[in-house]
PDB file of C-alpha atoms and ligand atoms in Angstrom:
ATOM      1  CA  UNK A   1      31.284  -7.960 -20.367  1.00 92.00           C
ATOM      2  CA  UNK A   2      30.785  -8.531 -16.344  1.00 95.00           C
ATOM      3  CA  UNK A   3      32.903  -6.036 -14.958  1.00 96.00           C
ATOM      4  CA  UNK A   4      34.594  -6.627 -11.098  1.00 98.00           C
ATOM      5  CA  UNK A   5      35.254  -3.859  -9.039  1.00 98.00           C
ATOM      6  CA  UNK A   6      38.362  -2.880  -7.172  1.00 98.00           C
ATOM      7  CA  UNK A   7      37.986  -2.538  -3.508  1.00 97.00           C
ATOM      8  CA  UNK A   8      38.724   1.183  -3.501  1.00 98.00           C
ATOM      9  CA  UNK A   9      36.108   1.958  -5.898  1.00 98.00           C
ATOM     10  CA  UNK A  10      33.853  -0.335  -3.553  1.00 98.00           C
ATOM     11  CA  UNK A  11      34.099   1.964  -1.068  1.00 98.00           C
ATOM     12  CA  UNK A  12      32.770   4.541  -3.185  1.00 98.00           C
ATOM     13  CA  UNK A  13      30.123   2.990  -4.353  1.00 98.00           C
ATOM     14  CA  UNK A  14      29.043   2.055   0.222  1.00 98.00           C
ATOM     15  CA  UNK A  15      29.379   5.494   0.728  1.00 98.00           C
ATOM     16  CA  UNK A  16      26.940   6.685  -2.442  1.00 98.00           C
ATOM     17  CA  UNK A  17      24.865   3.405  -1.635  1.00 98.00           C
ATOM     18  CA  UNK A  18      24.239   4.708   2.209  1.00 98.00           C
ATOM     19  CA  UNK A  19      23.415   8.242   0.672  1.00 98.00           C
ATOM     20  CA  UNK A  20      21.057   6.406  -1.946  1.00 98.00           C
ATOM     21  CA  UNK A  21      19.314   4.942   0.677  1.00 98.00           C
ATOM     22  CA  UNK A  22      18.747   7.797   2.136  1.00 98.00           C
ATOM     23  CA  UNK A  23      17.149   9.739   0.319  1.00 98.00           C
ATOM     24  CA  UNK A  24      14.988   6.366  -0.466  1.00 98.00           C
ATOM     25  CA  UNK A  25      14.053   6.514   2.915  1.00 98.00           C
ATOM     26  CA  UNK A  26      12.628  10.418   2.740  1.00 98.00           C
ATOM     27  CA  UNK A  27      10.339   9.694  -0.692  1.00 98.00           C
ATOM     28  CA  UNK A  28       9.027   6.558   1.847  1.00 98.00           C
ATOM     29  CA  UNK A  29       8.449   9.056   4.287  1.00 98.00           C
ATOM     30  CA  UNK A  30       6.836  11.694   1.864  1.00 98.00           C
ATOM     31  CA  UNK A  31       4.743   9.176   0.007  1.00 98.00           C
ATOM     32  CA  UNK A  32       1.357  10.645   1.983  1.00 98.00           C
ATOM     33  CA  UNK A  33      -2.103  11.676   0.676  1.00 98.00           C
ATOM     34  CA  UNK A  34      -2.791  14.591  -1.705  1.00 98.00           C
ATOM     35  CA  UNK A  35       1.610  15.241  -2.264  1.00 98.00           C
ATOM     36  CA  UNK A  36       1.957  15.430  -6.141  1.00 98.00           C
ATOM     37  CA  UNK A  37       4.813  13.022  -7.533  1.00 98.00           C
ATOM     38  CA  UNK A  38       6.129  16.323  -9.350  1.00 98.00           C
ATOM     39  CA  UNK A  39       7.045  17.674  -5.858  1.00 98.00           C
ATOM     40  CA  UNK A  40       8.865  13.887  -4.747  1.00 98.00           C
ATOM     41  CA  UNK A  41      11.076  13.990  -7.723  1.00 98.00           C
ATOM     42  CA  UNK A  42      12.323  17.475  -6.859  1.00 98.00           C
ATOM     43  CA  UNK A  43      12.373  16.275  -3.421  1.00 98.00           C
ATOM     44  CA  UNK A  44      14.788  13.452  -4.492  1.00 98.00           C
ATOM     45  CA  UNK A  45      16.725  15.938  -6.806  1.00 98.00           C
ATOM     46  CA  UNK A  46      17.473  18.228  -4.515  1.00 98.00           C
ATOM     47  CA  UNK A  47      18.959  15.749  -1.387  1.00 98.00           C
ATOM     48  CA  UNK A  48      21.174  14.362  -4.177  1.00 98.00           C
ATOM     49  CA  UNK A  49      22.768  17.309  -5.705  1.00 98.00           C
ATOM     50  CA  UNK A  50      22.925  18.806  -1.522  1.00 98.00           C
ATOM     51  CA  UNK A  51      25.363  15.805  -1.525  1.00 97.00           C
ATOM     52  CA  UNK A  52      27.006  16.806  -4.510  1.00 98.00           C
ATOM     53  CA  UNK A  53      25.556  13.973  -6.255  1.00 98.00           C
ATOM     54  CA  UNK A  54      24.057  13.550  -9.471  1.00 98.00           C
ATOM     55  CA  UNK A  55      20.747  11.305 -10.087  1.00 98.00           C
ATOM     56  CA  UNK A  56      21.669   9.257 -12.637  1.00 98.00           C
ATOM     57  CA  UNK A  57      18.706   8.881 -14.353  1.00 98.00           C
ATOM     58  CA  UNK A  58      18.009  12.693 -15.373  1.00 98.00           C
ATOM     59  CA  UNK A  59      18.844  12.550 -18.725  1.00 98.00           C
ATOM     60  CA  UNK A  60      20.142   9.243 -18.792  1.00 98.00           C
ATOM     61  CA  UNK A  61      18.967   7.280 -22.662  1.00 96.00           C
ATOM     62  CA  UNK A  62      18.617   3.465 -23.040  1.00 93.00           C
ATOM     63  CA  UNK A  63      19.597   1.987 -25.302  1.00 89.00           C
ATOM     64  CA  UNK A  64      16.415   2.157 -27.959  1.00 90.00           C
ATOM     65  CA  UNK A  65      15.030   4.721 -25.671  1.00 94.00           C
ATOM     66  CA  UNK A  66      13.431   7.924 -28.326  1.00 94.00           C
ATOM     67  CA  UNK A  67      14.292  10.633 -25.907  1.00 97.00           C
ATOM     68  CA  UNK A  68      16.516  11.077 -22.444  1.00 98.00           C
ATOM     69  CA  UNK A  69      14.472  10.013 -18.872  1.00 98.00           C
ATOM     70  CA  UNK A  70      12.980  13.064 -17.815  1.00 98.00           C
ATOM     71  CA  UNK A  71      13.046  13.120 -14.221  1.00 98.00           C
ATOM     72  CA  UNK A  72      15.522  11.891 -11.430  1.00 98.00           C
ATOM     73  CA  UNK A  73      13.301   9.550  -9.778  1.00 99.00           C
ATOM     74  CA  UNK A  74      11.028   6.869 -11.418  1.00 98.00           C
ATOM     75  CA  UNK A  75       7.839   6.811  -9.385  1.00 99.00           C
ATOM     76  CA  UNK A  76       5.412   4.343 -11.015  1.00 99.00           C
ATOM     77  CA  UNK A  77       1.922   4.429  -9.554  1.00 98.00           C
ATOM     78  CA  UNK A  78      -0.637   0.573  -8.917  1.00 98.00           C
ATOM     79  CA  UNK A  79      -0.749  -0.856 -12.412  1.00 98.00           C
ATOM     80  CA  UNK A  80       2.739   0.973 -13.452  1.00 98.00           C
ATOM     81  CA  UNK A  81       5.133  -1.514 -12.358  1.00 98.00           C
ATOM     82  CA  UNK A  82       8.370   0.090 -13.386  1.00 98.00           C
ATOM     83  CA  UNK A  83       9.978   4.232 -15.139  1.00 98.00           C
ATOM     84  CA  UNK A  84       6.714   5.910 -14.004  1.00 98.00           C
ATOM     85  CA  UNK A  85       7.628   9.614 -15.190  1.00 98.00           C
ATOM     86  CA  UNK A  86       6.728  11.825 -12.356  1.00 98.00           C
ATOM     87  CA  UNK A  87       6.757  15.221 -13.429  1.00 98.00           C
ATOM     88  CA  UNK A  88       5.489  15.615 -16.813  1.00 97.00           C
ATOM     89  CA  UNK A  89       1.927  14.206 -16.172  1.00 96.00           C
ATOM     90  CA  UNK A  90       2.170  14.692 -11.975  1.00 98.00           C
ATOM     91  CA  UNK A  91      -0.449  12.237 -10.086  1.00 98.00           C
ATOM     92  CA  UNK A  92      -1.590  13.303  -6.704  1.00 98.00           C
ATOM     93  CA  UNK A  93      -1.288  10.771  -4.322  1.00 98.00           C
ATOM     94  CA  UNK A  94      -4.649   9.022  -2.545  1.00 98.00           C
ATOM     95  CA  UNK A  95      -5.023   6.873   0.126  1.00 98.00           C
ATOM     96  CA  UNK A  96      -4.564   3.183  -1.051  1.00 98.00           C
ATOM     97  CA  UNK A  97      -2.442   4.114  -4.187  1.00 98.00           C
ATOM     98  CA  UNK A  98       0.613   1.436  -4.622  1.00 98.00           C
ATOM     99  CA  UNK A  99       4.000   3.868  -5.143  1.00 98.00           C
ATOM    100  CA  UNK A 100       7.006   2.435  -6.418  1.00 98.00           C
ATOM    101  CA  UNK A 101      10.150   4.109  -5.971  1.00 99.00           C
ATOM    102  CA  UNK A 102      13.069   3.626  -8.520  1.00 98.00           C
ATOM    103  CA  UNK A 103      16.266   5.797  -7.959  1.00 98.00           C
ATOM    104  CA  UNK A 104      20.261   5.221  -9.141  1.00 98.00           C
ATOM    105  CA  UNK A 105      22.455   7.844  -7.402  1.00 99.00           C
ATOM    106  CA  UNK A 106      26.201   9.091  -9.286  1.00 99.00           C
ATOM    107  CA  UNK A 107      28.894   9.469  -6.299  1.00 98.00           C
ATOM    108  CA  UNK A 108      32.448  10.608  -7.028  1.00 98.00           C
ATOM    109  CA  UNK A 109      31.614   8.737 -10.642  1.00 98.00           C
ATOM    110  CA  UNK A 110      29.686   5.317  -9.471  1.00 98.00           C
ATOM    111  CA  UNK A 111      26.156   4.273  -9.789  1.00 98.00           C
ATOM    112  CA  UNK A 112      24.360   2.718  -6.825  1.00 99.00           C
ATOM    113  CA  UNK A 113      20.445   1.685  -7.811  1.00 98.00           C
ATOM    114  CA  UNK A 114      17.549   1.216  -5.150  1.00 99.00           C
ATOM    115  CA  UNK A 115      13.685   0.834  -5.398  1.00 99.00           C
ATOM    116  CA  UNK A 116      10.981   0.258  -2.958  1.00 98.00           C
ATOM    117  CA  UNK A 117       7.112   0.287  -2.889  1.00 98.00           C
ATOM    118  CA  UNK A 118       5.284   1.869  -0.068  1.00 98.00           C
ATOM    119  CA  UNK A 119       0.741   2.056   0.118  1.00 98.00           C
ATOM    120  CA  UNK A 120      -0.322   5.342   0.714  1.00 98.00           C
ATOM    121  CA  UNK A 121      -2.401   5.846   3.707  1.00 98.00           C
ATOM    122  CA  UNK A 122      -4.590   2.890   4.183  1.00 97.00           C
ATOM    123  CA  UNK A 123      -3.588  -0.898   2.044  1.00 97.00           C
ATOM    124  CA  UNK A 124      -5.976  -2.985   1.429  1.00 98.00           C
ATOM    125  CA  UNK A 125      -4.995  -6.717   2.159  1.00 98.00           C
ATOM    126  CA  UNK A 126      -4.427  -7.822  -1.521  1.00 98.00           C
ATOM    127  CA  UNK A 127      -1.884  -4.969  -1.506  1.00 98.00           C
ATOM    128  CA  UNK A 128       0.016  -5.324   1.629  1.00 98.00           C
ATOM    129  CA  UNK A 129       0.578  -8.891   0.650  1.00 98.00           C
ATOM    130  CA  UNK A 130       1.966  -8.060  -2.898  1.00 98.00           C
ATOM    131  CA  UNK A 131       4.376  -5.232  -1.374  1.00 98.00           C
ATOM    132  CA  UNK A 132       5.263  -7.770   1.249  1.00 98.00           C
ATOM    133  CA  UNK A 133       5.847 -10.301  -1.451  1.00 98.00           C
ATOM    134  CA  UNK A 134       7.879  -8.370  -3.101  1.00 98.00           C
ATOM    135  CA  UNK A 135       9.986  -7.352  -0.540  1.00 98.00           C
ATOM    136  CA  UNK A 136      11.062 -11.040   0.719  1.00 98.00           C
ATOM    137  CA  UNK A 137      11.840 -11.906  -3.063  1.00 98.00           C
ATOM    138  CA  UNK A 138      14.549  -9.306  -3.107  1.00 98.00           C
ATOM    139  CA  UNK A 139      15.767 -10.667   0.295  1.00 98.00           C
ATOM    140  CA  UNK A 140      15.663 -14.238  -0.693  1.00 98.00           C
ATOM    141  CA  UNK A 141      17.146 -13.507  -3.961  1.00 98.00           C
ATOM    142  CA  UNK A 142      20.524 -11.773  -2.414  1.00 98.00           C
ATOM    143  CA  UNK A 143      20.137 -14.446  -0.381  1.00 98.00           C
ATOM    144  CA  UNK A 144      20.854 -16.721  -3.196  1.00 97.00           C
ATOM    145  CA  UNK A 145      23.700 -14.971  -4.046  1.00 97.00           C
ATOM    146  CA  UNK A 146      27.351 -16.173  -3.352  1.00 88.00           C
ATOM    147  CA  UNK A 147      30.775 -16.395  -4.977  1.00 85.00           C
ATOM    148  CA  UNK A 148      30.840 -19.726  -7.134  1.00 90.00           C
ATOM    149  CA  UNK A 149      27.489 -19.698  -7.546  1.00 96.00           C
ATOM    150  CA  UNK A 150      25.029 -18.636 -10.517  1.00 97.00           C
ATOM    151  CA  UNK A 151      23.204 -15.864 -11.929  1.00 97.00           C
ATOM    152  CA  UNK A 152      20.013 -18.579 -12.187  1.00 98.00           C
ATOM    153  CA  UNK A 153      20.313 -18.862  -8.096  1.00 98.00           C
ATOM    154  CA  UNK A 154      18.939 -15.332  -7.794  1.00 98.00           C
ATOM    155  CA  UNK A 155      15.933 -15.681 -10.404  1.00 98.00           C
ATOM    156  CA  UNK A 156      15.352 -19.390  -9.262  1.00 98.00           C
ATOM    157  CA  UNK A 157      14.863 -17.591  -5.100  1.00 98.00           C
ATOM    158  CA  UNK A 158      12.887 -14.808  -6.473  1.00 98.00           C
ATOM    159  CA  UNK A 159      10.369 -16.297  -9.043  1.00 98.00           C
ATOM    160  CA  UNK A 160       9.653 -19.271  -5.979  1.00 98.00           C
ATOM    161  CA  UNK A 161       8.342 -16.704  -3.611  1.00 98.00           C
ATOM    162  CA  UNK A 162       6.231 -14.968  -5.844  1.00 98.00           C
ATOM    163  CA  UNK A 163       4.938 -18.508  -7.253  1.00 98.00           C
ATOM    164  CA  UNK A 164       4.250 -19.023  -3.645  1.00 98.00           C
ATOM    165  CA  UNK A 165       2.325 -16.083  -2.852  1.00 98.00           C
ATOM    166  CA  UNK A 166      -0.092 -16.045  -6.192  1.00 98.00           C
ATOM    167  CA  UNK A 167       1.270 -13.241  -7.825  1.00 98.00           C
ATOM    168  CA  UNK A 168       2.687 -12.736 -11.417  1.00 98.00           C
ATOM    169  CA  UNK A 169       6.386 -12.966 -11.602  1.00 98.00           C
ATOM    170  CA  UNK A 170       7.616 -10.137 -14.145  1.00 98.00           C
ATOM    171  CA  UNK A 171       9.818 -11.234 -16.686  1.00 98.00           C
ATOM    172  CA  UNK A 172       9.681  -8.919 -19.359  1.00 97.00           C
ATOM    173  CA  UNK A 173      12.243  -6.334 -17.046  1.00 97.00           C
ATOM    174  CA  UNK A 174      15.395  -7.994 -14.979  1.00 97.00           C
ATOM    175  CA  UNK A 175      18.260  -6.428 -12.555  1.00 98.00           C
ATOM    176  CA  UNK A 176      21.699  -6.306 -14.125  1.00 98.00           C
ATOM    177  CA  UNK A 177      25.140  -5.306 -13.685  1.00 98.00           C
ATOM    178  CA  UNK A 178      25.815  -1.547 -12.295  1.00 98.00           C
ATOM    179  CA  UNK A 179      28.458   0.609 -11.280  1.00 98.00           C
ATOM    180  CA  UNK A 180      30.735   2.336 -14.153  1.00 98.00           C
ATOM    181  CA  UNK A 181      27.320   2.475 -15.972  1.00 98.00           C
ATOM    182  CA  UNK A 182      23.402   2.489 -14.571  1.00 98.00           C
ATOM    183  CA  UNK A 183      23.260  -1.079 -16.656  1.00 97.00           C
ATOM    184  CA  UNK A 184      25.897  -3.173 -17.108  1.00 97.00           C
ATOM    185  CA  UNK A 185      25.931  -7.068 -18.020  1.00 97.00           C
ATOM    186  CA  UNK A 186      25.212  -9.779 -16.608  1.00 97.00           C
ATOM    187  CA  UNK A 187      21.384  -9.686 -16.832  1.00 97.00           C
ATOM    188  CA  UNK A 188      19.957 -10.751 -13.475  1.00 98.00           C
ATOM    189  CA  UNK A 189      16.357 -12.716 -14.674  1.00 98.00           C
ATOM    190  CA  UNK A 190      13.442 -13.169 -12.104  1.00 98.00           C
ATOM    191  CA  UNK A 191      12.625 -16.481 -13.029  1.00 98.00           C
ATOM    192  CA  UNK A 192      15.292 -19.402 -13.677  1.00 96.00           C
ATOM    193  CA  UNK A 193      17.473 -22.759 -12.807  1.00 97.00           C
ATOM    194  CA  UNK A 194      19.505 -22.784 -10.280  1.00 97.00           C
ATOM    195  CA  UNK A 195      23.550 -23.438 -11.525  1.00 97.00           C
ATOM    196  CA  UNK A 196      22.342 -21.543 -14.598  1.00 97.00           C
ATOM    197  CA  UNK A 197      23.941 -18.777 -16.035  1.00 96.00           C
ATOM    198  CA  UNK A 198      26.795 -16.588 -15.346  1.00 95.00           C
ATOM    199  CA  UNK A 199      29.025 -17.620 -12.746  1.00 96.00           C
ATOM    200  CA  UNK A 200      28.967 -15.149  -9.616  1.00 96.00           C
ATOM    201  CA  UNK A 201      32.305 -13.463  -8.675  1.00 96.00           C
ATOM    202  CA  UNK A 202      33.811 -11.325  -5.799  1.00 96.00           C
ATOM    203  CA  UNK A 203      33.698  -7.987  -6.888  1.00 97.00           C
ATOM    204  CA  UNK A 204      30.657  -8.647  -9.330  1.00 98.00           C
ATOM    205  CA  UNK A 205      27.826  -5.457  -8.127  1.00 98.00           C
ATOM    206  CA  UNK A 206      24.899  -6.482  -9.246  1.00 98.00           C
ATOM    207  CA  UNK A 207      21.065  -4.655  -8.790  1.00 98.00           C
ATOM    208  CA  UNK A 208      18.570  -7.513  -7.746  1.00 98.00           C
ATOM    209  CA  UNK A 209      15.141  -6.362  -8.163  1.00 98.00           C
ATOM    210  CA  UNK A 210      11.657  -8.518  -8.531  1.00 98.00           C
ATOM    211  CA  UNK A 211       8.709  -7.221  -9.601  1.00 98.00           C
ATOM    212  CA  UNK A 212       5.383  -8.653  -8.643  1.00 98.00           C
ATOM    213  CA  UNK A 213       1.621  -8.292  -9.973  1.00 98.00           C
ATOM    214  CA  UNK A 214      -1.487  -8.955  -8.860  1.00 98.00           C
ATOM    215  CA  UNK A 215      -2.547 -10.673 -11.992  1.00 98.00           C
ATOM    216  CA  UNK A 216      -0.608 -11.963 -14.864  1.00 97.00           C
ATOM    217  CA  UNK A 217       3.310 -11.117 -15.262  1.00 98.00           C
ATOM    218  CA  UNK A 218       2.830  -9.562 -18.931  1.00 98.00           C
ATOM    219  CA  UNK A 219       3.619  -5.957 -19.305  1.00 98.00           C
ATOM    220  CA  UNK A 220       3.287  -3.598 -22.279  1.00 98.00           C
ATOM    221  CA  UNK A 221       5.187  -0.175 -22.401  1.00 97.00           C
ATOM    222  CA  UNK A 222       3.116   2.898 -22.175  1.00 98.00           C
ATOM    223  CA  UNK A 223       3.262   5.497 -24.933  1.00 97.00           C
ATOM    224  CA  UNK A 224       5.485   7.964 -23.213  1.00 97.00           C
ATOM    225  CA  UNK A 225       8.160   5.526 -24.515  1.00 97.00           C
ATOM    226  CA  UNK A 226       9.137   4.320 -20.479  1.00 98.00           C
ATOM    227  CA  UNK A 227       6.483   3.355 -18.021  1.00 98.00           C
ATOM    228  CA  UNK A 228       5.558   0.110 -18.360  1.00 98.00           C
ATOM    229  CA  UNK A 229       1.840  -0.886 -16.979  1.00 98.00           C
ATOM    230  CA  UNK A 230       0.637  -4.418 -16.359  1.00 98.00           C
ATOM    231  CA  UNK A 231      -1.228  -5.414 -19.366  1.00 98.00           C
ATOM    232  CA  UNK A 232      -4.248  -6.962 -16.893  1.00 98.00           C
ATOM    233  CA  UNK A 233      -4.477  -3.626 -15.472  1.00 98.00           C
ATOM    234  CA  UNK A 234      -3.702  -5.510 -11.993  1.00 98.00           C
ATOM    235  CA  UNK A 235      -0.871  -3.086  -9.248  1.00 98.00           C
ATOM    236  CA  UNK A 236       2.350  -3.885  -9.094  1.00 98.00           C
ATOM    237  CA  UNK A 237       5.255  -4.007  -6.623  1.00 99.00           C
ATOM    238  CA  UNK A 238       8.985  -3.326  -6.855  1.00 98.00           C
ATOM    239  CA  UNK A 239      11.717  -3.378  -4.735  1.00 98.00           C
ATOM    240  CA  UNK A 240      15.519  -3.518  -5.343  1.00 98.00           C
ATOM    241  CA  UNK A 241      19.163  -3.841  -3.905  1.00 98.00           C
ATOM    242  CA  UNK A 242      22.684  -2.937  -5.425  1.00 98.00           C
ATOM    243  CA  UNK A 243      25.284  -5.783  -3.732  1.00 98.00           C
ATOM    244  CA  UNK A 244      28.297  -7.066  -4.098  1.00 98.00           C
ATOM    245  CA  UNK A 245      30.032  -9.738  -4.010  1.00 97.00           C
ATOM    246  CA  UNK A 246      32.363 -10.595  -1.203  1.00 95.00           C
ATOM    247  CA  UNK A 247      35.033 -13.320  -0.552  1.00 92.00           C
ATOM    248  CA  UNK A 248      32.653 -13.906   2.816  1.00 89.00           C
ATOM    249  CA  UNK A 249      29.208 -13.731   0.758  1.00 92.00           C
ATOM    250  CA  UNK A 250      27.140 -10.621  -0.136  1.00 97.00           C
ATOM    251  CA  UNK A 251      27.082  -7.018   1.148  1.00 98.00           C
ATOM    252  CA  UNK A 252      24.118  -4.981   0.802  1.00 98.00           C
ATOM    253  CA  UNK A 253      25.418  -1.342  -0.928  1.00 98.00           C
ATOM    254  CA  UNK A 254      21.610   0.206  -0.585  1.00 98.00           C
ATOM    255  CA  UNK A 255      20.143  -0.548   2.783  1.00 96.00           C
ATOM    256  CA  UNK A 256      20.007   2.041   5.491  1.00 89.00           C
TER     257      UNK A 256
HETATM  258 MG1  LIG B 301      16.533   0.657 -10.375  1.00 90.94          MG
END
C-alpha cells in the first residue's frame, strides 16, 4: 500500500533529511586514503545518535534477510554496488577505490534514505564518468517526477542516461517508498515506460536511486547474505534522494 504523508510529519521527515545529509556530507569528506570503513561507520553512528537519532539500518532485517544489518552505514567498495558491510571485514581505503555511501536516518520516528559515491584520492577517467553518470540519473529521474504522473517516468529518465553514457543500468535493486518504514511500496524501477506504473501523488516520499556499472547490469549477492557485487567484476556507482511530492512538483528531503 503507497502511503501519503501528512504535512506535519513532512516536516519531520526535512528536518531528519537535512541532518541525513549531513552526516552524508562528513563520510564524503572522510572517504581519504588508508581510513578503514570500520572507523566511517562509527563515524556515521556517532553524528546520528549526537542528534538523538537512530541509523536505521543497525539492526534493521529484510524481509528474507538470515540475520539483522550489522552496521549503520552501508559502504560498498568498486565492484560492490550496493549493503557493503563495513565493519565486520573493514577495507582500508586506497587511492582510486570507488566508495558508495548508503545511509537511512530515524528522526522523531521517520526514515529519510541518502547514498552517494565519492573516488578516493585520484579517479581514473572510466570512473569519474560512471560516478558522474550516476549522479545526473538521480537528478534526471526526480526530475521526472510530478503529481499525475507515473512511477515508469522516473525509471524511463534514469535507465536513458545510463544507456547514454555506456554503462549497465542495474535492475536487479530499485528505490521504493520510505518514511513510516526504511521500504515501503511503490517500487521505484531503474529502467521502464513512461505513463507506466503507479500513479504519483502529493504526499507520496519516495527514495530514487540508480545504480550504474561499468560492465553488464547483472548482480549476484555476496555470501555475507547483503552486499551485492557486479557479477562482471566491473565498479559500480550509487547515488540516491528521498523526495516528496508536492502540489508545486518535487522537494528534495536529502540534499544539503
Ligand atoms: Mg538507501
Amino acid at each position: 500500500m503507497i502511503t501519503i504523508k501528512t504535512p506535519e510529519e513532512i516536516k519531520i521527515l526535512r528536518e531528519g533529511g537535512r541532518r541525513l545529509a549531513a552526516i552524508m556530507q562528513a563520510l564524503r569528506n572522510a572517504a581519504k586514503i588508508g581510513v578503514s570503513t570500520a572507523d566511517l561507520d562509527a563515524l556515521a553512528e556517532k553524528m546520528a545518535r549526537e542528534g538523538g537519532d537512530v541509523p536505521s539500518l543497525l539492526g534493521y532485517r529484510p524481509k528474507g534477510a538470515k540475520r539483522p544489518y550489522p552496521a549503520s552505514v552501508c559502504i560498498s567498495v568498486n565492484d560492490e554496488v550496493v549493503h557493503g558491510i563495513p565493519n565486520e571485514h573493514p577495507k582500508i581505503l586506497a587511492n582510486g577505490d570507488i566508495v558508495s555511501f548508503d545511509m537511512c536516518l530515524t528522526h522523531r520516528g521517520l526514515i529519510t534514505d541518502t547514498a552517494a559515491t565519492v573516488v578516493v584520492g585520484a579517479a581514473d577517467a572510466e570512473a569519474e564518468k560512471l560516478v558522474l553518470a550516476t549522479e545526473k540519473a538521480l537528478f534526471a529521474g526526480i526530475k521526472a517526477v510530478k503529481g499525475g504522473g507515473h512511477i515508469g517516468d522516473i525509471g524511463y529518465a534514469v535507465e536513458r542516461v545510463g544507456q547514454a553514457a555506456g554503462f549497465g543500468v542495474v535492475e536487479e535493486l530499485c528505490g521504493h517508498g520510505v518514511g513510516y518504514k526504511v521500504h515501503e511500496d511503490p517500487y521505484v524501477p531503474n529502467f521502464g515506460r513512461k505513463g507506466s506504473g503507479e500513479k504519483l501523488k502529493p504526499g507520496m516520499v519516495l527514495a530514487i536511486e540508480p545504480m550504474f556499472t561499468a560492465g553488464s547490469k547483472n548482480v549476484y549477492l555476496d555470501d555475507d547474505g547483503y552486499t551485492y557485487k557486479t557479477a562482471d567484476g566491473s565498479r559500480a556507482a550509487h547515488f540516491e534522494h528521498t523526495i516528496v511530492i508536492t502540489a508545486k512538483g518535487v522537494e528534495i528531503l536529502t540534499e544539503v
